[in-house]
Coordinates of C-alpha atoms in Angstrom, one line a residue:
Chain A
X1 CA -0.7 -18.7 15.7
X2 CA -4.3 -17.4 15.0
X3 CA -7.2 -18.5 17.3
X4 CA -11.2 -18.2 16.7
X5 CA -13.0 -18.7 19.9
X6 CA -17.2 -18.6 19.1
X7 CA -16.5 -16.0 17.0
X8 CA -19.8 -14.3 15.6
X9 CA -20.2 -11.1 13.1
X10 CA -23.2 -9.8 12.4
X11 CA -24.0 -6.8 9.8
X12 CA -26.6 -4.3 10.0
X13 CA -29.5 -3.1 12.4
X14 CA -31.8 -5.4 14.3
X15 CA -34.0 -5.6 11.0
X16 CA -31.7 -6.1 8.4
X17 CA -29.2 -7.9 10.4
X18 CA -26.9 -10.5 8.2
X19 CA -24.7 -13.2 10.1
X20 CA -21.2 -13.1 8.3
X21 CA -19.4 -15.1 10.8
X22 CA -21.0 -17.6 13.2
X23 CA -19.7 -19.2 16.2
X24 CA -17.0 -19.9 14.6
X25 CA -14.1 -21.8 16.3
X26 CA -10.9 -22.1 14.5
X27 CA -6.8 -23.1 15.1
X28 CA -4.6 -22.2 12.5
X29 CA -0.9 -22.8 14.2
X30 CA 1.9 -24.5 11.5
X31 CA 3.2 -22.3 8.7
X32 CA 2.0 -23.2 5.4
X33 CA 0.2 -22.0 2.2
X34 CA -3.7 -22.3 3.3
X35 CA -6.4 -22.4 1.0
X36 CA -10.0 -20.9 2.1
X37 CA -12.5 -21.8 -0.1
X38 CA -16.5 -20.3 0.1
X39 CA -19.3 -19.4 -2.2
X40 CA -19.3 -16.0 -2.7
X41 CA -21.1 -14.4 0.7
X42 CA -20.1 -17.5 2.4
X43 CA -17.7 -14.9 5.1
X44 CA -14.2 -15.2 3.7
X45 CA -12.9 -11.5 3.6
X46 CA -15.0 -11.4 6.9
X47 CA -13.3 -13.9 8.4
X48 CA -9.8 -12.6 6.9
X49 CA -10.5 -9.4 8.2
X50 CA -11.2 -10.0 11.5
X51 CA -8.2 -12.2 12.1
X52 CA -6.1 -8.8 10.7
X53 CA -8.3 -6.8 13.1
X54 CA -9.9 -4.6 10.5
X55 CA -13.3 -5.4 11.6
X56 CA -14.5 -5.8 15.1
X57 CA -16.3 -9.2 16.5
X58 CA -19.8 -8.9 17.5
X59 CA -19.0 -12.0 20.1
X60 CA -16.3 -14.6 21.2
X61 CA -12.5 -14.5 21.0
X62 CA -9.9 -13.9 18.4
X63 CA -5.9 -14.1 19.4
X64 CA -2.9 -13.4 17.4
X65 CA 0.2 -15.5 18.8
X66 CA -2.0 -15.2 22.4
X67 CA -2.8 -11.5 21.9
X68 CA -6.0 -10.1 21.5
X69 CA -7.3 -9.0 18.2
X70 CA -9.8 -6.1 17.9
X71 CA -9.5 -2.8 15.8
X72 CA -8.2 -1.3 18.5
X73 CA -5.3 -3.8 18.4
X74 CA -4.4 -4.7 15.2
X75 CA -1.8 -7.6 15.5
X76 CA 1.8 -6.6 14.5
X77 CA 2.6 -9.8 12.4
X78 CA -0.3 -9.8 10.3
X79 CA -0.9 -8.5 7.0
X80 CA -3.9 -8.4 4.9
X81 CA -4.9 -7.7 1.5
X82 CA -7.8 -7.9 -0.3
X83 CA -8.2 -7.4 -4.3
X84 CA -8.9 -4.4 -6.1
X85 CA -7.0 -2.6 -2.9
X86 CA -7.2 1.0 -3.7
X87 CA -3.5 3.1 -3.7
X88 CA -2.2 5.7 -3.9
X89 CA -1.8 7.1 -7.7
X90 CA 1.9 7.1 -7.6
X91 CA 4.5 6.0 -9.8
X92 CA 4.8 1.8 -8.8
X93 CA 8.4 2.9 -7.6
X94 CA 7.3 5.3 -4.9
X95 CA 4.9 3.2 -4.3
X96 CA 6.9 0.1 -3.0
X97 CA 9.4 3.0 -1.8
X98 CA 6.7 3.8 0.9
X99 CA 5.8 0.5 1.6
X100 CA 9.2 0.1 2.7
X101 CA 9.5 2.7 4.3
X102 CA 6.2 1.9 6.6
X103 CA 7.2 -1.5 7.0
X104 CA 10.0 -3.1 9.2
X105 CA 12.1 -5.6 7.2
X106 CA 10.1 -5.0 3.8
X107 CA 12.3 -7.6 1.5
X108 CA 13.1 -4.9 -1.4
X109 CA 15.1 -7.1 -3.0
X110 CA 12.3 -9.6 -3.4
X111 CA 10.0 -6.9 -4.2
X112 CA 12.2 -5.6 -6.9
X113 CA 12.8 -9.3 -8.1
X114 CA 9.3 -9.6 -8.6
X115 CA 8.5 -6.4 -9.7
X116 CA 11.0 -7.2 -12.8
X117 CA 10.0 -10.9 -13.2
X118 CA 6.3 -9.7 -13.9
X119 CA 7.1 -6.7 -15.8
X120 CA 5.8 -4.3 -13.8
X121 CA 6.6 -0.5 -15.4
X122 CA 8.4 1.2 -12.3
X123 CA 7.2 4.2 -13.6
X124 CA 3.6 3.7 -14.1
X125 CA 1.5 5.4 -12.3
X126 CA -1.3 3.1 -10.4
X127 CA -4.1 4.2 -12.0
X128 CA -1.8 3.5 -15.4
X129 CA -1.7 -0.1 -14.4
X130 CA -4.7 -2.9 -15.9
X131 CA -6.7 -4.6 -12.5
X132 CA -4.2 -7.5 -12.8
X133 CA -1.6 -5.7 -12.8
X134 CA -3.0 -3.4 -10.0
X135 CA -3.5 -6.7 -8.1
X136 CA 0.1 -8.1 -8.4
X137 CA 1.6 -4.9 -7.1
X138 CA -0.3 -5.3 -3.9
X139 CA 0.0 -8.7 -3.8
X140 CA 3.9 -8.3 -4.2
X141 CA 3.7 -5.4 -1.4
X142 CA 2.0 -8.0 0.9
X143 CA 4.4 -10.6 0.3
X144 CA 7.5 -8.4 0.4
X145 CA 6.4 -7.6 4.1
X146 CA 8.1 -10.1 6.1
X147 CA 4.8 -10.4 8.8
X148 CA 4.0 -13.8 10.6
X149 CA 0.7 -13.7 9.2
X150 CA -0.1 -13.7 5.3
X151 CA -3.9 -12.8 4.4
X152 CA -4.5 -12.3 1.0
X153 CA -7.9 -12.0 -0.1
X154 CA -8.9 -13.3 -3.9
X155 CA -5.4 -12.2 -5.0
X156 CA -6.5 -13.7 -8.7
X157 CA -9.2 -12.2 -9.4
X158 CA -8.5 -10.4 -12.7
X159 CA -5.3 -12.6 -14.1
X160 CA -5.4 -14.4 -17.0
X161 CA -4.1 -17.8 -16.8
X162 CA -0.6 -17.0 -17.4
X163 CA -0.6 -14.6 -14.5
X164 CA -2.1 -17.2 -12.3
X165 CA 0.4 -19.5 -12.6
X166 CA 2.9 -16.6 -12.3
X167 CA 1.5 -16.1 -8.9
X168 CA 1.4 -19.6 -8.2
X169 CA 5.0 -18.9 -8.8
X170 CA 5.5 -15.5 -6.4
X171 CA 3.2 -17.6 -3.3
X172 CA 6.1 -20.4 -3.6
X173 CA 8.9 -18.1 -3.7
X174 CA 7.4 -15.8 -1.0
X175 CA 7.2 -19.1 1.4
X176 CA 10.3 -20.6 0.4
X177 CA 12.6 -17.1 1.6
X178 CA 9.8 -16.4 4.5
X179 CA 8.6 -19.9 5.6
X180 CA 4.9 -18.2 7.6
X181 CA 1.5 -18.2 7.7
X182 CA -0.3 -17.7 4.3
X183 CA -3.4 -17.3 3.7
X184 CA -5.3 -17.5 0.2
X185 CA -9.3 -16.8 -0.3
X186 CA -9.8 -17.6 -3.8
X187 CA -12.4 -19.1 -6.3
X188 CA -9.7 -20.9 -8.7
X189 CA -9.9 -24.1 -7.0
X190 CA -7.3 -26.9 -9.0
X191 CA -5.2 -24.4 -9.4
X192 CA -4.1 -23.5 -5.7
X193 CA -4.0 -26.7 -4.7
X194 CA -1.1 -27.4 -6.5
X195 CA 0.5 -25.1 -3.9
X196 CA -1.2 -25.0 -1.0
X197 CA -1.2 -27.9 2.4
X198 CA -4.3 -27.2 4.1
X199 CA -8.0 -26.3 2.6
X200 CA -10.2 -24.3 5.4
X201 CA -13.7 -24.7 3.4
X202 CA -16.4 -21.7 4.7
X203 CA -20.2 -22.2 3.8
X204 CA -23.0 -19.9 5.4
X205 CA -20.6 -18.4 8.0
X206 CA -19.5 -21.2 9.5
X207 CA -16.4 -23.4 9.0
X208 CA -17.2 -26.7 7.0
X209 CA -14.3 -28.4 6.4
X210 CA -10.6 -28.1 7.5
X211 CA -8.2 -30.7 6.5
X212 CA -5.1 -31.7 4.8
X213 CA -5.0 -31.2 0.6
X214 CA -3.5 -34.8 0.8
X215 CA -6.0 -35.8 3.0
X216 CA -9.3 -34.5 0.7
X217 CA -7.1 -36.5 -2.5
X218 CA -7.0 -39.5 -0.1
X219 CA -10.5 -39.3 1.4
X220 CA -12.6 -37.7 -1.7
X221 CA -13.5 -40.0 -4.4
X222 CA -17.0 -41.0 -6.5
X223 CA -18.3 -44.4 -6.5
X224 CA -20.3 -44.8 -10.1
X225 CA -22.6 -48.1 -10.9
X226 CA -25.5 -49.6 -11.1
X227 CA -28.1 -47.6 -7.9
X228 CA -28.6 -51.1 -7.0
X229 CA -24.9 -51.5 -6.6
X230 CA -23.9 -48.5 -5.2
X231 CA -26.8 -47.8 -3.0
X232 CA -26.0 -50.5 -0.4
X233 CA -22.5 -49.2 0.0
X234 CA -23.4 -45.5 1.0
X235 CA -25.0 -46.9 4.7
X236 CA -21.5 -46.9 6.1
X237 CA -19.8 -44.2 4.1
X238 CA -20.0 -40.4 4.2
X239 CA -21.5 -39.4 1.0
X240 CA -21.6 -35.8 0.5
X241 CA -23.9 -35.9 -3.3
X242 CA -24.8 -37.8 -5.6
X243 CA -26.6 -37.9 -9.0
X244 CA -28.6 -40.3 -10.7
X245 CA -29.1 -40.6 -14.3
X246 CA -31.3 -43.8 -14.9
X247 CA -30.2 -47.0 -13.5
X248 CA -26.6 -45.5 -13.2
X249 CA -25.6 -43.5 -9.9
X250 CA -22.4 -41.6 -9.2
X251 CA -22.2 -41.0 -5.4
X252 CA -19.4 -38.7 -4.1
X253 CA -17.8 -39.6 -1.0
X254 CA -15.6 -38.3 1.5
X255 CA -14.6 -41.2 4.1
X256 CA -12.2 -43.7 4.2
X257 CA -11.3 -45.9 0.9
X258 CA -13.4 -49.1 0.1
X259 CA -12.4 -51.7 -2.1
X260 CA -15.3 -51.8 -4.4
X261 CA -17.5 -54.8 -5.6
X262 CA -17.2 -55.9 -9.0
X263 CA -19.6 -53.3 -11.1
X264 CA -18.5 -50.5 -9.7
X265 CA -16.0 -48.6 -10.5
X266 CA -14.0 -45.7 -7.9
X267 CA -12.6 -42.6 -9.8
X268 CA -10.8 -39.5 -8.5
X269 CA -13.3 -36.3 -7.4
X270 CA -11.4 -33.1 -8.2
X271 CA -10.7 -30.5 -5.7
X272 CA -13.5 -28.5 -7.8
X273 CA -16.1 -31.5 -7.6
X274 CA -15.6 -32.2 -4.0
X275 CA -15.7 -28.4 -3.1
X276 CA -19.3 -28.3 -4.8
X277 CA -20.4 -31.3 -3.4
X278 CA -19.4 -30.6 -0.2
X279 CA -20.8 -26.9 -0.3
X280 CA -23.5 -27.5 -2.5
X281 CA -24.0 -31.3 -2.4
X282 CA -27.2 -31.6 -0.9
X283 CA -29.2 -30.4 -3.7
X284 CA -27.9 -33.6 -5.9
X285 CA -28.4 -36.1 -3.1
Chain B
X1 CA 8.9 8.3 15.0
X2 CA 10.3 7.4 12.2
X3 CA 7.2 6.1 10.6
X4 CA 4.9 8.9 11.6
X5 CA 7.1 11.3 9.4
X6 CA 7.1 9.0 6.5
X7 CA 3.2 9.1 6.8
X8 CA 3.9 12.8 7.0
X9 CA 5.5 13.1 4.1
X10 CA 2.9 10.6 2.0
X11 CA 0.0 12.6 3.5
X12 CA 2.2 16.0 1.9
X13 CA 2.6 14.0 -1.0
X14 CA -0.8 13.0 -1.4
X15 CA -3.3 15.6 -1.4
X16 CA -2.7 17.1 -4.6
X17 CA -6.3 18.5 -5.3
X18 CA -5.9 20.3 -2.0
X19 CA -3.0 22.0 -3.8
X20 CA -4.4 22.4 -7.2
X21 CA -7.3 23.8 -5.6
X22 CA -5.6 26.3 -3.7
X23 CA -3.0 27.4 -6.4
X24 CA -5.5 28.0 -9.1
X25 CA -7.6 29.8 -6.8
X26 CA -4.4 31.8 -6.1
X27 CA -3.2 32.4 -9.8
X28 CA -6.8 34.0 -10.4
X29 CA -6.3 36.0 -7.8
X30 CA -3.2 36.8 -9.4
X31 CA -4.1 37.0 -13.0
X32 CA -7.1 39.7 -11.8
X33 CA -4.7 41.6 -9.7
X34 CA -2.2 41.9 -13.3
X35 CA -4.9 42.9 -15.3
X36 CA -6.3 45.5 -12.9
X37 CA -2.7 47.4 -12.4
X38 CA -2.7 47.2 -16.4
X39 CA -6.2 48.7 -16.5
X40 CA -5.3 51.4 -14.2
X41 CA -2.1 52.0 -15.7
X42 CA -4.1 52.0 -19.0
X43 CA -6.4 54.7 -17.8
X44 CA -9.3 52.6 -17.9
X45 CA -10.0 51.7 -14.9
X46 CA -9.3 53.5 -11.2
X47 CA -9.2 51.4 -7.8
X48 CA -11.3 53.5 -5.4
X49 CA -8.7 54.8 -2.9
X50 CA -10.1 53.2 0.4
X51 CA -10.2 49.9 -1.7
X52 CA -8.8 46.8 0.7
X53 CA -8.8 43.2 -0.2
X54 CA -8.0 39.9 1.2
X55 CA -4.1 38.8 2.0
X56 CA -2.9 36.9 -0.8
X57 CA -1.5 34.4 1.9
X58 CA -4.7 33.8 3.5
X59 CA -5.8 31.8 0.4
X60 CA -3.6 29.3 1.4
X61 CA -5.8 28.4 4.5
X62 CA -7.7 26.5 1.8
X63 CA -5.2 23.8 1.5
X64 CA -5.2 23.4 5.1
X65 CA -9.3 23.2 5.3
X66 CA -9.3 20.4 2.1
X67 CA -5.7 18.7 3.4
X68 CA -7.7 18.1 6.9
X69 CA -10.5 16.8 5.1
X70 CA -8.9 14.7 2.1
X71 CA -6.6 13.1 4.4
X72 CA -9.3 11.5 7.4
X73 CA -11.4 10.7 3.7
X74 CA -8.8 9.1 1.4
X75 CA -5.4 8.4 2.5
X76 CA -6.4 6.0 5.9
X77 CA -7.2 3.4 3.5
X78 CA -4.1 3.7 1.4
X79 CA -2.1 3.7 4.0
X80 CA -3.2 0.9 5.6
X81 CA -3.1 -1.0 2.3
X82 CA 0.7 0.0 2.0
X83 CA 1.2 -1.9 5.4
X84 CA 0.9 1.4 7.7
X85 CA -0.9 1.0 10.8
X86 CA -3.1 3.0 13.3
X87 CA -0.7 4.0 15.2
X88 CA 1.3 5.7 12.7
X89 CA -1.4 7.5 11.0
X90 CA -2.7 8.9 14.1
X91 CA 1.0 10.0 14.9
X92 CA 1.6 11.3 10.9
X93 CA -1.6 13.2 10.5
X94 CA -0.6 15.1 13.5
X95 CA 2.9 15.8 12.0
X96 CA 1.6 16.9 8.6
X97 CA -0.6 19.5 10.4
X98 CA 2.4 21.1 12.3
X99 CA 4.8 20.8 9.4
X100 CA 1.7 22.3 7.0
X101 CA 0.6 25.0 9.3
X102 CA 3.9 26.3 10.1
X103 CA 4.7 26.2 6.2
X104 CA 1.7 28.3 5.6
X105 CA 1.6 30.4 8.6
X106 CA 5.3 31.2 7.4
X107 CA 4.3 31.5 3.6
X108 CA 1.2 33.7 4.4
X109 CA 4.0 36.3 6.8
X110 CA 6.5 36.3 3.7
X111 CA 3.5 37.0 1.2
X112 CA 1.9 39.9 3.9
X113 CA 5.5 42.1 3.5
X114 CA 6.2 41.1 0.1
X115 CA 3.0 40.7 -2.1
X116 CA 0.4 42.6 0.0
X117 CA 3.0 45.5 0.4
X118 CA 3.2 45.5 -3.8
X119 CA -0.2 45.2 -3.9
X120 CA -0.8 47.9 -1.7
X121 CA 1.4 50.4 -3.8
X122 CA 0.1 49.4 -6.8
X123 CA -3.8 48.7 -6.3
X124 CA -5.3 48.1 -2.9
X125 CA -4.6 51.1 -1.6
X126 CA -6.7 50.7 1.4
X127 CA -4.3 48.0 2.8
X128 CA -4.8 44.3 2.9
X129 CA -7.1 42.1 5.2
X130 CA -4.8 39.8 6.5
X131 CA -6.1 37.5 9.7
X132 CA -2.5 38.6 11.8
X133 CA -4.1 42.2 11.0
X134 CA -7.4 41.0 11.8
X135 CA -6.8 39.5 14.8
X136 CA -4.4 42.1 16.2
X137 CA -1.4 39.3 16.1
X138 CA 0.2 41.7 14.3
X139 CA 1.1 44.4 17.1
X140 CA 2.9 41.6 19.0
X141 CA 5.8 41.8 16.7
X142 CA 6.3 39.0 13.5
X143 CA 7.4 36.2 15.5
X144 CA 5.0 36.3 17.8
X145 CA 2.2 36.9 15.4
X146 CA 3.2 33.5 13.2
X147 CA 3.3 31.4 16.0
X148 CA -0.1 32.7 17.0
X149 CA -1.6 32.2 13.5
X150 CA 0.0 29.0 13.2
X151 CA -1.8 27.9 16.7
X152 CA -4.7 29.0 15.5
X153 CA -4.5 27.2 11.7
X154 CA -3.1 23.8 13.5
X155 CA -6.3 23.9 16.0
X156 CA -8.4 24.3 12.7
X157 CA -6.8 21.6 10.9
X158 CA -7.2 19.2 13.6
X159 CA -11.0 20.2 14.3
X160 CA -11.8 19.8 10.5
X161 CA -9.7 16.4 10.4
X162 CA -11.6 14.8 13.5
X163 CA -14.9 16.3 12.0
X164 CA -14.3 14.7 9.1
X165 CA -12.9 11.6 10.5
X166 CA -16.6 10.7 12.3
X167 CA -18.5 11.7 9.3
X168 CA -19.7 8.1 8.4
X169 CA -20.8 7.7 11.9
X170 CA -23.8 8.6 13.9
X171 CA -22.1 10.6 16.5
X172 CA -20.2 12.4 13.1
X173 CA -23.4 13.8 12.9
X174 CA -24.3 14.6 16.0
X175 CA -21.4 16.7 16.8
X176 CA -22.3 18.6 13.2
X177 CA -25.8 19.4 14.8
X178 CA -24.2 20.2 18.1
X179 CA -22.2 22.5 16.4
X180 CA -24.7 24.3 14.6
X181 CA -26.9 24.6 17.7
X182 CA -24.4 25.9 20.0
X183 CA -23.6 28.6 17.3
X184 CA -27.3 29.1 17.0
X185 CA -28.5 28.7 20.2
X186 CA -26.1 31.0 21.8
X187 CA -26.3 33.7 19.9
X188 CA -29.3 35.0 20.6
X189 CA -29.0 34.2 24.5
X190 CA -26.9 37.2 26.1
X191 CA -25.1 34.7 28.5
X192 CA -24.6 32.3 26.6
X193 CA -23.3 35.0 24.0
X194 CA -20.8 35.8 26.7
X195 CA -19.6 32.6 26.5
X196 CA -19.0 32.0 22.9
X197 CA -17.2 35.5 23.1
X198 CA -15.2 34.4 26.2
X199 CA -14.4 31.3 24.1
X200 CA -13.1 33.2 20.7
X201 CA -11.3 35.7 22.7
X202 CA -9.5 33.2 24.1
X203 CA -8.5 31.3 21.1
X204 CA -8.3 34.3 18.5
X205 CA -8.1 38.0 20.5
X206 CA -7.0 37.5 23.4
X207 CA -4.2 40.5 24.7
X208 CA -1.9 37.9 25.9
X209 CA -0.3 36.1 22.9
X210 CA 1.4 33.3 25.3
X211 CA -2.1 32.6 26.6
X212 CA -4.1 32.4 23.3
X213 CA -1.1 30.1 21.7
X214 CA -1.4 27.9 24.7
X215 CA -5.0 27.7 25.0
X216 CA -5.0 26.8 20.9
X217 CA -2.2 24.4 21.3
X218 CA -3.9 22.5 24.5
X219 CA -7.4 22.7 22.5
X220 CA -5.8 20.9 19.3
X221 CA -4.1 18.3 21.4
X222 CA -7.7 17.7 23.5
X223 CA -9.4 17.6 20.0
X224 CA -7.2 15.6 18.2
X225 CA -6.7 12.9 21.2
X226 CA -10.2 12.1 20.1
X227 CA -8.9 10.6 16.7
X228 CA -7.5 7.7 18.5
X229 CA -10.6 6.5 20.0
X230 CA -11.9 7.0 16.2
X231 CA -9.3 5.1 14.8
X232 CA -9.7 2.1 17.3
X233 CA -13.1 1.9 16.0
X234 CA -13.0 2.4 12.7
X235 CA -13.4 -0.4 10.0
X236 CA -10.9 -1.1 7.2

């Protein structure tokens, strides 16, 4: 179970000092595939980072199943990954050979199961191997380590589409032989939601949104009409944007479902739409 | 335990400039001693009689020097994204600089009666400046004098590596400056001298070989204790 009590980073000297993280407070307790979705700079790998212990907190709390976190304590269970993850430049063999050696209860034989399903040379060097490919390797050395705690920090970025459905593919099979915490930071919005439970949503350091996917499909919808039709119905809902063209408004909502007047009609908001209304919405509204 | 020695062995595995560096430096050495005995053998050339040169083994200390720094620099990060952790690394880097200082210490004694003594016949017939020689390890018989020169290389490797280890930080720097000021600022100052003498005779010349070896050995293990507050600090 990970736990965010006020947590605060900050960057830099006095001058040039950046907020990453602030006062953030945060539960994350079921296993699951969790989704965390920011604008770039919004503190994703910061946050990822500190629940792994790699960074240090400026202020508040952060426990690992009721232990502190800090660098000087780097929780047992937890693994984190980030992309572009430098390695050694060693043959992809002796690679995963020393993961598993450095790890206790490193799954080879998943590791080797998805080393062969997405044909990775076993005798490629690192440096041999394209940035997708580079990615998947730590990706699968991540998921082959049979921690608690899954963090794995844009672990797309790079693949073409067929590899992201392939690692749609390794996340599922990962969970299904090690039911656990998982973690994904990622950009590719639609397309992890066809895996993942929960959505954590980051914006300017601070947690946003944290909720069930089934819950956002439920709750997120647009309302498009007439302004003079719509308008009225926005006093008692929470609209997070909308845009007007003309006399026609689409407001996007995320609140309970109405059954709409005659004129207007209610249509599905994507994962992608309600993420950049929700982050970015106020600039339509 | 079990882990520290597989970081060992990555760390061995994985600082192959250190060895590139060292072994060409090494085959040049080699390549100018060959064409030397063939210009003297030619008549072309004649090695002054009194004519000394370093140990051939002592160029090995150069993969020690870049392993302790290559290692703090480049392999933390690796091995952390292979799943290692802290507590590991601080345990293998200390295992790789005993199993690397013994191997050289006990390379650099084979290489003193084998190549040096060639070399000596052939060329250099001065003798050889080897640190054992140097240092008067020597006179305490083989043994004694590898164990003293591999003291003295481990407390080395472990100086360099926690150097090197605190370079991207502000006291990193500060112990560089204090380091040059002490050297500086002694020197000139007779007591103070007396000091940095006392010091190096106690880590280098001292008569007593149990007493230098300890003092080395107690040193390293002070200095490298610092790596763990280092480690707890430092940012992945």
């Amino acid at each position: 179970m990970i736990e965010f009590t006020n947590v605060t980073k900050r960057y830099g000297r006095k001058s040039t000092k950046i907020i990453a993280i602030d006062d953030v407070s945060l539960s994350v307790s079921q296993p699951g595939i969790y989704c965390l979705l920011g604008r770039n700079g919004a503190g994703k790998t910061t946050l990822m980072k500190l629940m792994a212990g790699h960074i240090a907190a400026t202020k508040g709390q952060i426990t690992v199943d009721n232990s502190s976190v800090s660098t000087s304590r780097m929780p047992e269970g937890v693994n984190y990954i980030e992309s572009g993850a430098i390695q050694f430049n060693i043959k992809v063999a002796e690679l995963i050979k020393a993961a598993a050696d450095l790890q206790d209860g490193f799954d080879m034989e998943f590791a080797e199961k998805m080393l062969t399903m997405f044909r990775l040379d076993m005798k490629k060097n690192f440096k041999q191997l394209s940035f997708g490919m580079k990615t998947m390797l730590t990706t699968i050395i991540a998921l082959a380590n049979q921690s608690k705690i899954i963090l794995l920090d844009e672990p797309t970025l790079g693949f073409d589409a067929i590899m992201r459905d392939q690692f749609n593919t390794l996340l599922l099979e990962s969970y299904n032989t090690h039911p656990r915490i998982i973690i994904v930071s990622t950009h590719l919005i639609d397309e992890i939601a066809k895996i993942t439970e929960r959505l954590i949503i980051i914006d300017n350091g601070g947690i946003l949104l944290e909720a069930e996917i089934n819950e956002v499909d439920e709750r997120a919808y647009t309302l498009s009409g007439m302004v003079n039709l719509v308008l009225p119905l926005l006093d008692d809902l929470n609209c997070i944007g909308k845009t007007t063209m003309g006399s026609v408004m689409a407001a996007h909502i995320f609140d309970r479902r109405i059954v709409p007047p005659e004129g207007v009609a209610v249509n599905r908001l994507s994962l992608q739409d309600f993420f950049i209304q929700i982050v970015g919405g106020q600039n339509n509204a | 335990m079990r882990k520290s020695l597989v970081v060992a062995k990555i760390n061995l595995q994985n600082i192959k400039l250190a060895y590139i560096i060292t072994a060409i430096t090494m085959l040049v050495i080699v390549i100018q001693d060959i064409v030397m005995i063939i210009l003297e053998k030619a008549g072309v050339f004649r090695n002054p009689p009194g004519n000394m040169t370093v140990s051939f083994g002592n160029y090995l200390f150069l993969a020690v020097i870049l392993g302790a720094i290559f290692i703090p620099a480049w392999n933390f990060r690796r091995i952390m994204n292979l799943g290692g952790k802290r507590r590991d690394f601080f345990l293998g880097c200390a295992a790789t600089y005993v199993i690397m200082t013994a191997a050289v210490s006990l390379i650099c004694v084979i290489l003193f009666y084998t190549y040096d003594r060639l070399m000596v016949s052939l060329l250099y017939r001065g003798g050889t400046l080897d640190i054992m020689y140097w240092f008067g390890w020597i006179n305490n018989g083989v043994i004694v004098a590898f164990i003293q020169q591999f003291a003295f290389l481990l407390l080395l490797a472990v100086a360099i590596h926690t150097l090197w280890a605190v370079q991207d930080k502000w006291y990193g720097w500060c112990a560089d400056i204090a380091i040059v000021a002490i050297i500086s600022v002694f020197t000139p100052i007779a007591p103070l001298r007396a000091a940095l003498v006392w010091f190096f005779n106690l880590i280098i010349f001292h008569p007593n070989a149990f007493v230098q070896i300890t003092a080395c050995m107690i040193l390293a293990a002070a200095i490298y204790s610092l790596n763990m507050a280092i480690l707890a600090r430092k940012a992945i």
